[in-house]
Coordinates of C-alpha atoms in Angstrom, one line a residue:
M8 CA -1.7 42.4 -164.4
G9 CA -4.8 43.5 -166.3
I10 CA -8.5 43.3 -165.7
L11 CA -8.8 39.8 -167.1
G12 CA -6.0 38.5 -164.9
W13 CA -7.2 40.1 -161.7
T14 CA -10.8 38.9 -162.4
A15 CA -9.5 35.4 -162.9
V16 CA -7.5 35.6 -159.6
W17 CA -10.4 36.8 -157.6
V18 CA -12.9 34.3 -159.1
V19 CA -10.5 31.4 -158.5
I20 CA -9.9 32.5 -154.9
T21 CA -13.5 33.0 -154.0
F22 CA -14.8 29.9 -155.8
S23 CA -12.1 27.9 -154.0
I24 CA -13.4 29.2 -150.6
Y25 CA -17.0 28.3 -151.5
I26 CA -16.0 24.8 -152.5
G27 CA -13.9 24.4 -149.3
I28 CA -16.9 25.5 -147.2
A29 CA -19.1 23.0 -149.0
I30 CA -16.8 20.1 -148.3
W31 CA -16.4 21.2 -144.6
S32 CA -20.2 21.6 -144.0
R33 CA -21.6 18.5 -145.8
V34 CA -24.7 17.0 -144.1
A35 CA -26.2 13.5 -143.9
D36 CA -29.8 14.1 -142.8
T37 CA -32.8 16.2 -143.9
R38 CA -32.8 18.5 -140.9
G39 CA -29.3 19.6 -141.7
F40 CA -30.1 19.7 -145.4
Y41 CA -33.2 21.9 -145.1
V42 CA -32.7 24.0 -142.0
A43 CA -29.0 23.6 -141.1
S44 CA -30.0 21.6 -138.0
Q45 CA -31.4 24.9 -136.6
G46 CA -28.0 25.7 -135.2
V47 CA -26.9 28.9 -137.0
P48 CA -25.8 31.8 -134.7
A49 CA -27.9 35.0 -135.0
V50 CA -25.1 37.2 -136.4
A51 CA -24.1 34.6 -139.0
N52 CA -27.7 34.1 -140.0
G53 CA -28.2 37.9 -140.3
M54 CA -25.2 38.0 -142.6
A55 CA -26.5 35.0 -144.6
V56 CA -29.9 36.7 -144.8
G57 CA -28.2 39.8 -146.2
A58 CA -26.3 37.8 -148.9
D59 CA -29.4 35.7 -149.7
W60 CA -31.6 38.8 -150.0
M61 CA -29.0 41.1 -151.8
S62 CA -29.1 39.3 -155.0
A63 CA -27.7 40.2 -158.4
A64 CA -30.6 42.7 -158.6
S65 CA -29.3 44.5 -155.6
F66 CA -25.6 44.4 -156.3
I67 CA -25.5 44.6 -160.1
S68 CA -28.8 46.2 -161.2
L69 CA -30.2 48.4 -158.4
A70 CA -27.7 51.3 -158.8
G71 CA -28.1 51.0 -162.6
I72 CA -31.9 51.4 -162.6
V73 CA -31.7 54.3 -160.0
S74 CA -29.0 55.9 -162.2
F75 CA -31.1 55.7 -165.3
I76 CA -34.6 56.7 -164.0
G77 CA -33.5 58.9 -161.0
F78 CA -36.0 59.6 -158.3
D79 CA -38.5 57.1 -159.6
G80 CA -35.9 54.3 -159.2
S81 CA -36.1 54.9 -155.4
V82 CA -39.2 52.6 -155.5
Y83 CA -36.7 49.7 -155.4
L84 CA -34.9 51.1 -152.4
M85 CA -38.1 51.9 -150.5
G86 CA -39.8 48.7 -151.5
W87 CA -37.1 46.2 -150.8
T88 CA -35.9 47.8 -147.5
G89 CA -39.4 48.5 -146.3
G90 CA -40.4 44.9 -147.1
Y91 CA -37.6 43.5 -145.1
V92 CA -38.7 45.5 -142.1
L93 CA -42.2 44.2 -142.7
L94 CA -40.9 40.7 -142.8
A95 CA -38.8 41.1 -139.6
L96 CA -41.6 42.6 -137.5
L97 CA -44.7 41.0 -138.9
L98 CA -43.8 37.5 -140.0
A99 CA -40.4 36.0 -139.2
P100 CA -40.6 35.4 -135.4
Y101 CA -44.1 33.9 -135.7
L102 CA -43.1 31.6 -138.5
R103 CA -40.0 30.5 -136.6
K104 CA -42.3 29.6 -133.7
F105 CA -43.9 27.0 -135.9
G106 CA -40.5 25.2 -136.1
E107 CA -41.1 23.7 -139.5
Y108 CA -38.8 23.3 -142.6
T109 CA -40.6 25.3 -145.3
V110 CA -43.3 27.9 -146.0
P111 CA -45.5 25.2 -147.5
D112 CA -45.0 23.3 -144.1
F113 CA -46.5 26.3 -142.4
V114 CA -49.4 26.6 -144.9
A115 CA -50.2 22.8 -144.6
R116 CA -50.3 22.9 -140.8
R117 CA -52.1 26.2 -140.5
Y118 CA -54.6 25.3 -143.1
Y119 CA -54.8 21.6 -142.3
S120 CA -54.7 20.6 -146.0
K121 CA -52.4 18.7 -148.3
T122 CA -54.0 20.7 -151.2
A123 CA -52.9 23.9 -149.6
R124 CA -49.4 22.5 -149.2
V125 CA -49.2 21.6 -152.9
V126 CA -50.6 25.0 -154.0
A127 CA -48.0 26.7 -151.8
A128 CA -45.2 24.5 -153.1
V129 CA -46.2 25.3 -156.7
A130 CA -46.3 29.0 -155.8
A131 CA -42.8 28.7 -154.2
L132 CA -41.5 27.1 -157.4
F133 CA -43.0 29.8 -159.6
V134 CA -41.5 32.6 -157.5
S135 CA -38.1 30.8 -157.1
F136 CA -37.7 30.0 -160.8
T137 CA -38.6 33.6 -161.8
Y138 CA -36.2 35.0 -159.2
V139 CA -33.3 32.7 -160.2
A140 CA -33.7 33.8 -163.8
G141 CA -32.5 37.2 -162.7
Q142 CA -29.5 35.8 -160.9
M143 CA -28.3 33.8 -163.8
R144 CA -28.7 36.9 -166.0
G145 CA -26.3 38.6 -163.6
V146 CA -23.8 35.7 -163.8
G147 CA -23.9 35.9 -167.6
V148 CA -23.2 39.6 -167.6
V149 CA -20.2 39.3 -165.4
F150 CA -18.6 36.3 -167.3
S151 CA -19.3 37.8 -170.7
R152 CA -17.6 41.1 -169.8
F153 CA -14.7 40.2 -167.5
L154 CA -13.7 36.7 -168.6
G155 CA -14.9 36.8 -172.1
D156 CA -11.4 36.8 -173.7
F157 CA -10.3 33.9 -171.5
L158 CA -13.4 31.8 -172.2
A159 CA -13.8 32.7 -175.9
P160 CA -11.5 29.9 -177.3
F161 CA -13.3 27.2 -175.3
A162 CA -16.7 28.6 -176.4
T163 CA -15.6 28.6 -180.0
A164 CA -14.2 25.1 -179.8
I165 CA -17.6 23.7 -178.6
G166 CA -19.8 26.0 -180.6
V167 CA -21.5 28.0 -177.9
E168 CA -21.4 31.6 -176.6
V169 CA -19.2 32.7 -173.7
V170 CA -22.2 33.4 -171.6
T171 CA -23.2 29.7 -171.8
I172 CA -19.8 28.6 -170.4
G173 CA -19.9 31.3 -167.7
V174 CA -23.4 30.3 -166.5
T175 CA -22.5 26.7 -166.6
I176 CA -19.5 27.3 -164.3
G177 CA -21.6 29.3 -161.9
M178 CA -24.3 26.6 -161.7
I179 CA -21.8 23.8 -161.2
I180 CA -20.4 25.8 -158.2
V181 CA -23.9 26.3 -156.8
A182 CA -24.9 22.7 -157.3
L183 CA -21.8 21.5 -155.6
Y184 CA -22.2 23.3 -152.4
A185 CA -25.9 23.1 -152.3
V186 CA -25.9 19.3 -152.9
L187 CA -23.1 18.6 -150.4
G188 CA -24.1 20.9 -147.6
G189 CA -27.8 21.7 -148.2
M190 CA -28.9 24.7 -146.1
K191 CA -25.8 24.3 -143.8
G192 CA -23.4 24.6 -146.7
V193 CA -25.5 27.4 -148.3
T194 CA -25.5 29.3 -145.0
W195 CA -21.8 29.4 -144.4
T196 CA -21.1 30.0 -148.1
Q197 CA -23.5 33.0 -147.9
V198 CA -21.6 34.4 -144.9
A199 CA -18.4 34.3 -147.0
Q200 CA -20.2 35.7 -150.0
Y201 CA -21.5 38.6 -148.0
C202 CA -18.0 39.6 -147.0
V203 CA -16.9 39.4 -150.6
L204 CA -19.8 41.4 -152.0
I205 CA -19.9 44.2 -149.4
I206 CA -16.1 44.8 -149.7
A207 CA -16.3 44.8 -153.5
Y208 CA -19.2 47.3 -153.3
L209 CA -17.7 49.7 -150.9
I210 CA -14.1 50.1 -152.2
P211 CA -15.0 51.8 -155.5
A212 CA -17.8 53.8 -153.9
V213 CA -15.4 55.2 -151.2
A214 CA -12.7 55.9 -153.8
I215 CA -15.0 57.7 -156.2
A216 CA -16.7 59.7 -153.4
A217 CA -13.3 60.9 -152.2
E218 CA -12.2 61.8 -155.8
L219 CA -15.4 63.7 -156.7
T220 CA -16.0 65.6 -153.4
G221 CA -13.1 65.0 -151.1
N222 CA -15.5 63.2 -148.7
P223 CA -14.7 59.4 -148.6
I224 CA -18.1 58.5 -147.1
P225 CA -20.4 57.8 -150.1
Q226 CA -23.6 58.7 -148.3
G227 CA -22.1 62.0 -147.2
A228 CA -21.0 62.9 -150.7
I229 CA -24.5 62.7 -152.2
G230 CA -25.3 66.2 -151.0
D231 CA -22.4 67.6 -153.0
V232 CA -23.2 65.6 -156.2
V233 CA -26.9 66.2 -156.5
P234 CA -26.8 70.0 -157.4
V235 CA -24.1 69.4 -160.0
L236 CA -26.0 66.4 -161.5
N237 CA -29.3 68.3 -161.6
Q238 CA -27.7 71.3 -163.3
L239 CA -25.9 69.1 -165.9
S240 CA -29.1 67.2 -166.6
A241 CA -30.9 70.5 -167.3
D242 CA -28.1 71.8 -169.5
L243 CA -28.4 68.6 -171.6
G244 CA -32.1 68.9 -171.9
L245 CA -32.9 66.0 -169.5
D246 CA -35.4 65.9 -166.7
M247 CA -34.1 67.0 -163.3
Y248 CA -32.5 63.8 -161.8
T249 CA -34.2 64.2 -158.4
G250 CA -37.5 65.3 -160.0
P251 CA -40.4 62.9 -159.1
F252 CA -42.6 60.9 -161.5
S253 CA -40.5 61.6 -164.7
N254 CA -40.4 57.9 -165.6
L255 CA -43.2 56.4 -163.6
S256 CA -46.6 57.7 -162.7
M257 CA -47.5 58.4 -159.1
L258 CA -49.9 55.4 -159.3
N259 CA -47.1 53.0 -160.5
V260 CA -44.6 54.4 -157.9
F261 CA -47.1 53.5 -155.2
C262 CA -48.1 50.1 -156.6
I263 CA -44.5 48.9 -157.3
T264 CA -43.3 50.1 -153.9
F265 CA -46.1 48.2 -152.1
V266 CA -45.6 45.1 -154.3
L267 CA -41.9 45.0 -153.5
M268 CA -42.6 45.4 -149.8
A269 CA -45.3 42.7 -149.7
G270 CA -43.3 40.5 -152.0
T271 CA -40.2 40.7 -149.9
A272 CA -42.2 39.7 -146.8
G273 CA -43.5 36.7 -148.8
L274 CA -40.3 35.5 -150.5
P275 CA -39.8 31.8 -149.4
H276 CA -36.0 31.7 -149.7
V277 CA -35.7 34.6 -147.2
I278 CA -38.4 33.3 -144.9
V279 CA -36.8 29.9 -144.6
R280 CA -33.6 31.5 -143.3
F281 CA -35.4 32.2 -140.0
Y282 CA -36.0 28.5 -139.5
T283 CA -32.3 27.9 -139.2
V284 CA -31.7 29.5 -135.8
K285 CA -32.3 27.9 -132.4
T286 CA -35.0 30.1 -130.9
V287 CA -37.6 32.8 -131.6
R288 CA -35.3 35.2 -129.8
D289 CA -32.5 34.3 -132.2
A290 CA -34.9 34.9 -135.1
R291 CA -35.5 38.5 -133.9
W292 CA -31.8 39.1 -133.5
S293 CA -31.1 37.6 -137.0
A294 CA -33.6 40.2 -138.4
F295 CA -31.8 43.0 -136.6
W296 CA -28.4 42.0 -137.8
A297 CA -29.7 41.5 -141.3
I298 CA -31.1 45.0 -141.4
V299 CA -27.7 46.4 -140.4
F300 CA -25.8 44.4 -143.0
I301 CA -28.4 45.1 -145.8
G302 CA -28.5 48.8 -144.8
I303 CA -24.7 49.2 -145.5
L304 CA -25.2 48.3 -149.2
Y305 CA -28.6 50.0 -149.7
T306 CA -27.5 53.4 -148.4
V307 CA -24.5 53.3 -150.8
A308 CA -26.4 52.2 -153.9
P309 CA -27.9 55.7 -154.6
A310 CA -24.5 57.2 -154.3
I311 CA -23.0 54.9 -156.9
A312 CA -26.0 55.6 -159.1
M313 CA -25.3 59.3 -158.9
F314 CA -21.6 59.1 -159.3
S315 CA -21.9 56.9 -162.4
R316 CA -24.6 59.1 -163.9
L317 CA -22.5 62.2 -163.4
E318 CA -19.4 60.6 -165.0
I319 CA -21.4 59.5 -168.0
L320 CA -23.1 62.8 -168.6
Q321 CA -19.8 64.7 -168.1
S322 CA -18.2 62.5 -170.7
F323 CA -21.0 63.1 -173.1
N324 CA -20.8 66.9 -172.4
E325 CA -17.1 66.9 -173.1
L326 CA -16.7 64.4 -175.9
G327 CA -20.1 63.7 -177.4
A328 CA -21.3 60.2 -178.1
Q329 CA -18.9 59.6 -181.0
G330 CA -16.0 60.8 -178.9
M331 CA -17.0 58.5 -176.1
A332 CA -17.1 55.5 -178.4
Q333 CA -13.7 56.4 -179.9
Q334 CA -11.8 57.5 -176.8
L335 CA -13.1 55.9 -173.6
G336 CA -11.8 52.4 -172.8
W337 CA -14.8 51.4 -170.7
V338 CA -17.2 52.1 -173.6
Q339 CA -15.1 50.0 -175.9
N340 CA -14.8 47.2 -173.4
W341 CA -18.5 47.0 -172.7
T342 CA -19.3 47.4 -176.4
Q343 CA -17.1 44.3 -177.1
A344 CA -19.0 42.5 -174.4
G345 CA -22.3 43.3 -176.2
L346 CA -23.7 45.4 -173.4
I347 CA -23.2 48.8 -174.9
E348 CA -24.5 49.5 -178.4
S349 CA -22.2 52.3 -179.6
S350 CA -21.7 51.3 -183.2
G351 CA -24.3 53.8 -184.4
W352 CA -23.0 56.7 -182.2
T353 CA -22.2 59.8 -184.3
A354 CA -21.6 63.5 -183.7
D355 CA -25.4 63.9 -184.0
T356 CA -26.3 61.3 -181.4
T357 CA -28.4 62.8 -178.6
V358 CA -27.9 62.2 -174.9
Q359 CA -31.1 60.2 -174.8
Q360 CA -29.9 58.0 -177.7
M361 CA -26.5 57.5 -176.0
L362 CA -28.2 56.5 -172.7
G363 CA -30.5 54.2 -174.5
G364 CA -27.5 52.3 -175.9
I365 CA -26.2 51.4 -172.4
D366 CA -27.4 48.3 -170.7
R367 CA -28.5 49.3 -167.2
D368 CA -27.1 46.2 -165.6
I369 CA -23.5 47.2 -166.3
I370 CA -23.4 50.4 -164.1
V371 CA -22.0 48.9 -160.9
L372 CA -19.6 46.6 -162.8
A373 CA -18.4 49.5 -165.0
T374 CA -18.1 52.1 -162.3
P375 CA -14.5 51.2 -161.3
E376 CA -13.4 51.4 -165.0
L377 CA -15.4 54.5 -165.5
A378 CA -13.6 56.2 -162.7
G379 CA -10.2 54.9 -163.8
L380 CA -9.6 52.7 -160.7
S381 CA -7.0 49.9 -160.6
A382 CA -7.5 46.6 -162.4
W383 CA -7.6 44.7 -159.1
V384 CA -10.6 46.8 -158.0
V385 CA -12.4 46.0 -161.2
G386 CA -11.7 42.3 -160.8
L387 CA -12.9 42.4 -157.2
V388 CA -16.2 44.0 -158.2
A389 CA -16.7 41.3 -160.7
A390 CA -16.1 38.7 -158.0
G391 CA -18.6 40.6 -155.8
G392 CA -21.2 40.5 -158.5
L393 CA -20.8 36.8 -158.9
A394 CA -21.0 36.3 -155.1
A395 CA -24.3 38.3 -155.0
A396 CA -25.8 36.2 -157.8
L397 CA -24.6 32.8 -156.6
S398 CA -25.6 33.4 -152.9
T399 CA -29.2 34.1 -153.8
A400 CA -29.3 31.4 -156.5
S401 CA -28.1 28.8 -153.9
G402 CA -30.9 29.9 -151.4
L403 CA -33.4 29.5 -154.2
M404 CA -32.1 26.1 -155.0
I405 CA -32.8 25.0 -151.4
V406 CA -36.4 26.3 -151.8
I407 CA -36.8 24.5 -155.1
S408 CA -35.4 21.3 -153.6
S409 CA -37.5 21.4 -150.5
S410 CA -40.7 22.2 -152.5
L411 CA -40.2 19.3 -154.8
A412 CA -38.6 16.7 -152.5
H413 CA -40.0 17.6 -149.1
D414 CA -43.4 19.2 -149.7
I415 CA -44.6 17.3 -152.8
Y416 CA -42.6 14.0 -152.8
G417 CA -42.0 13.4 -149.1
E418 CA -45.4 14.7 -147.8
V419 CA -47.8 13.9 -150.6
I420 CA -46.5 11.3 -153.1
N421 CA -44.5 9.1 -150.8
P422 CA -45.0 10.0 -147.1
D423 CA -43.4 6.7 -146.0
A424 CA -40.1 7.4 -147.7
S425 CA -37.0 6.9 -145.6
E426 CA -34.7 9.7 -144.4
Q427 CA -32.0 8.7 -146.9
K428 CA -34.6 8.5 -149.8
R429 CA -35.9 12.0 -149.0
L430 CA -32.3 13.3 -148.9
R431 CA -31.4 11.7 -152.2
V432 CA -34.6 13.1 -153.9
G433 CA -33.7 16.5 -152.4
R434 CA -30.3 16.5 -154.0
Q435 CA -31.7 15.3 -157.3
A436 CA -34.2 18.1 -157.2
I437 CA -31.3 20.6 -156.9
F438 CA -29.9 19.3 -160.2
V439 CA -33.3 19.8 -161.9
G440 CA -33.4 23.3 -160.5
V441 CA -29.8 24.0 -161.7
I442 CA -30.6 23.0 -165.2
V443 CA -33.7 25.2 -165.4
A444 CA -31.8 28.1 -163.8
G445 CA -28.9 27.7 -166.3
L446 CA -31.3 27.9 -169.2
A447 CA -32.7 31.1 -167.7
G448 CA -29.2 32.5 -167.6
I449 CA -28.4 31.6 -171.1
Y450 CA -31.7 32.9 -172.5
P451 CA -32.4 35.8 -170.1
P452 CA -35.9 37.3 -170.3
G453 CA -35.1 40.9 -169.4
F454 CA -33.2 43.3 -167.1
V455 CA -32.1 41.7 -163.8
A456 CA -34.1 44.1 -161.6
E457 CA -37.2 43.8 -163.9
V458 CA -37.2 40.0 -163.8
V459 CA -36.7 40.0 -160.0
A460 CA -39.5 42.5 -159.6
F461 CA -41.8 40.0 -161.3
A462 CA -40.9 37.4 -158.7
F463 CA -41.8 39.9 -156.0
G464 CA -45.2 40.5 -157.6
L465 CA -45.9 36.7 -157.7
A466 CA -44.8 36.4 -154.0
A467 CA -47.0 39.3 -153.0
A468 CA -50.0 37.9 -154.8
S469 CA -49.6 34.3 -153.5
F470 CA -47.9 34.1 -150.1
F471 CA -48.2 37.5 -148.3
P472 CA -52.0 37.4 -147.7
I473 CA -52.2 33.9 -146.5
L474 CA -49.2 34.3 -144.2
V475 CA -50.5 37.5 -142.6
L476 CA -54.1 36.1 -142.3
G477 CA -52.8 32.8 -141.1
I478 CA -50.9 34.4 -138.2
F479 CA -53.3 37.1 -137.2
W480 CA -56.8 35.9 -138.1
K481 CA -57.9 32.5 -136.6
R482 CA -61.1 32.4 -138.7
C483 CA -59.1 32.1 -141.9
N484 CA -59.6 28.6 -143.2
R485 CA -58.2 26.2 -145.9
Q486 CA -61.0 26.8 -148.5
G487 CA -60.3 30.6 -148.5
A488 CA -56.5 30.2 -148.5
V489 CA -56.4 27.7 -151.4
A490 CA -58.7 29.8 -153.5
G491 CA -56.9 33.0 -152.6
M492 CA -53.4 31.7 -153.5
I493 CA -54.6 30.2 -156.8
A494 CA -56.5 33.3 -157.9
G495 CA -53.8 35.8 -156.9
L496 CA -50.9 33.8 -158.5
T497 CA -52.8 33.1 -161.7
F498 CA -54.0 36.6 -162.2
T499 CA -50.6 38.1 -161.6
F500 CA -48.8 35.6 -163.8
V501 CA -51.2 36.0 -166.7
M502 CA -51.0 39.8 -166.5
I503 CA -47.2 39.8 -166.5
V504 CA -47.1 37.5 -169.5
L505 CA -49.6 39.7 -171.4
M506 CA -47.6 42.9 -170.6
R507 CA -44.1 41.4 -171.2
I508 CA -44.7 38.8 -174.0
H509 CA -42.3 40.7 -176.3
I510 CA -39.5 40.3 -173.8
I511 CA -40.3 36.8 -172.7
T512 CA -40.3 35.6 -176.4
R513 CA -37.1 37.6 -177.0
G514 CA -38.8 39.6 -179.8
A515 CA -40.6 36.7 -181.5
I516 CA -43.8 38.6 -180.7
A517 CA -43.0 42.2 -181.4
E518 CA -45.6 44.0 -179.2
P519 CA -47.1 43.3 -175.8
F520 CA -50.8 42.3 -175.8
I521 CA -51.6 45.1 -173.2
D522 CA -49.4 47.9 -171.9
S523 CA -51.0 48.1 -168.5
F524 CA -54.0 47.1 -166.4
L525 CA -56.0 50.0 -164.9
G526 CA -52.9 52.1 -165.5
I527 CA -50.7 49.7 -163.5
N528 CA -47.6 48.3 -165.3
A529 CA -46.2 44.7 -165.0
Q530 CA -44.0 45.4 -162.1
G531 CA -46.8 46.8 -160.0
I532 CA -49.6 44.4 -161.1
G533 CA -49.0 42.1 -158.1
I534 CA -50.9 44.6 -155.9
I535 CA -54.1 43.7 -157.8
G536 CA -53.3 40.0 -157.4
M537 CA -52.7 40.5 -153.7
L538 CA -56.0 42.3 -153.2
I539 CA -57.8 39.5 -155.1
N540 CA -56.1 37.0 -152.8
F541 CA -57.1 38.9 -149.7
A542 CA -60.7 39.4 -150.9
L543 CA -61.2 35.7 -151.8
T544 CA -59.5 34.4 -148.7
I545 CA -61.6 36.5 -146.4
G546 CA -64.9 36.2 -148.3
I547 CA -64.7 32.4 -148.6
S548 CA -63.5 31.9 -145.1
L549 CA -66.5 33.8 -143.7
N550 CA -68.9 31.7 -145.7
T551 CA -67.4 28.2 -145.0
P552 CA -66.8 26.4 -141.7
A553 CA -64.3 27.8 -139.2
P554 CA -60.9 26.0 -138.7
P555 CA -60.8 23.2 -136.1
Q556 CA -60.3 24.3 -132.5
K557 CA -56.8 22.8 -132.4
V558 CA -55.8 25.0 -135.4
Q559 CA -57.2 28.1 -133.7
D560 CA -55.3 27.1 -130.5
L561 CA -52.1 26.7 -132.6
V562 CA -52.6 30.3 -134.0
E563 CA -53.0 31.6 -130.4
Q564 CA -49.7 29.8 -129.4
V565 CA -47.8 31.3 -132.2
R566 CA -48.4 34.8 -131.0
Y567 CA -46.4 34.2 -127.8
P568 CA -42.6 33.9 -127.7
R569 CA -42.7 30.9 -125.3
E570 CA -44.9 27.8 -125.2
L571 CA -48.1 28.5 -123.2
T572 CA -49.4 26.0 -120.7
P573 CA -52.9 24.6 -121.3
D574 CA -54.3 26.9 -118.6
E575 CA -52.6 29.9 -120.1
L576 CA -53.8 29.0 -123.5
K577 CA -57.4 28.8 -122.3
E578 CA -57.0 32.2 -120.7
A579 CA -55.6 33.7 -123.9
V580 CA -58.4 32.2 -126.0
A581 CA -61.0 33.6 -123.6
E582 CA -59.4 37.0 -123.7
A583 CA -59.4 36.9 -127.5
R584 CA -63.1 36.1 -127.6
G585 CA -63.8 39.0 -125.2

C-alpha cells in the first residue's frame, strides 16, 4: 500500500475515534458545554492542554521555521515554552479560583463592568479567529499533499480546489464533536489527538536520529549533527546554522520572544482549560502534566529541524537543484502539491534560490519521505498533523462559541435566556465560527507559524496586562482596563495590517505600507501594544476612583488556595495595607 492508501487508512481510523468520542461525551447543559462540568482529571487535562496548545504551528510549522532560519528560529521555542511556564505559575491557579466559564467572565467580575466583558469577548474573538486561520492553513497543507489524488476527482466535479474539500471535511469533524460534546467532547477528543500527534512526531524523529548518528534519542543526536550541518552550510556559502541574529536582529529576537511568552499566558483557549478541573490543586497538577507532555514535542522539534536541513543541503551538494527536481521523489510529490516551486530549478540555481522555493510548512510532513521511511509512517505523520490542527481548532471553537453565546448573548443581550436557549445559541455560534475558519483555511493569509504569531501578539496586547494587574493589583479599575484593552488591541492589529497588507490581500497590494515600527517587525509589535495597555491601565486607574471594596476583597481571596473566612480576609487585607 502506498502513501495515499496509508494516509486514508490513518485518517479514517482517527476521525472515527474522534466522532465516537463526540457521541459518547455529548452534553445537555451549559456547564458541561463550556467547562466539561469541571470534572476532568488533572492528567487528562494536562494532555488536553498539550494538544490544545500544540497546534498546527507547533506540529507542522515549528520545525520548519527553525530549519530555515536556524538559531533565530529558537524564539518560537523559547517564547512558547516560556510563556506556558508563565501561564502555569502566574495566572492559571488564580483564574481557576474564580470558578467562572470564560476569560471575559473573569474580566467582567474583576472589573465589575459589562463594557469590560464585551471588550474582552471581542478581543477573544479577534485572537481566536486569527489563531484558527493558522490551523486551517495546516489542514489545507495536509489534505492537498497526502489526499490530493484521492480528492481530485470530487474537486473537479464540483469545480473547487482539493484544499477546499479537505478543509471542509476537517471543519465538519470539528463542528460535529464540538457541537455534540462542547468542552467535554473537545477535552476527550484532545486526549486522543495528543496520543496520535506525539506518536506521529516521535517515530520518524527516532528513526532518522538512529540512521544519521546511531543514537535513537533525537535530543541526544543533536550534538553529532550540529558540527556537520555548520560545516556544510559554510561550504555552500550559507550563514552558520547555529550563528545568532542572521535572520532577525537582536531587538526583534527579544521582542518576538517576549510577545510569544506574554501571548501564551493570555491565550483564552488555553486559559479556559484550567476551568475544567475540580480544584485549584488540580489546576496546578494540570499545569505540571501539560509541561511534561509539551516538553516531549518541543525538545524533539529542533532535532527534526536539523535532520531535515542536513538532508536537504546534502541532497543539493550531491545533485544540485536540477538533480533534486529530477531524481528525488519527495521533491516531485511536494511540487505536485504546489508547496515546492521547482519548475525553475536549473544547474545554475543557487542554494538560496533552492531553499526559497520550498514552503517551510512542509518540513515535518516531508521528513519521513525525505529520509526514505515506510509509507505507513508518512501516512501516520499526516494524521498527526491533522490531529494537531483540529485539536486546537476545536478549542478555539469553544472560545468563539462562549464569547458570542455566553458573554455577549447570554450576559448582555438576553440575560433572562433559559439554559436550553443559551445552549442552542452556543451550538449555533460554533457553526458561525466553523464557516469563518473554513474560509481562512481556503484563503490562508500566510505561513502557519507567522499567522499564529500574530494571534499571540494580539493576546499579549489585550489580555496579558489586565489579567496580571487584575490578580496582583487591587487598585486596577474598570476604566483603566477597558481603555488599556482597546488601545493595546487596536494598535497591534493596525500595525500588523500595515506591515502584512501584501500577505493579507494575497498580493493585491504588492508592498507593505511599513516594514517595521521602531525597528520591530509584525511578529514582535505586540510588545508595544502590551506596553501601551499597561501604561494606560495603570495611569487611568490611578486617576479614577478605586474599585469597590467587595472587588478588592475578591482579589485578596483569589491569592489563597482555599476560601478565607471573613476574619481571615480582614486580617489579610490589613496586612496588605501595612
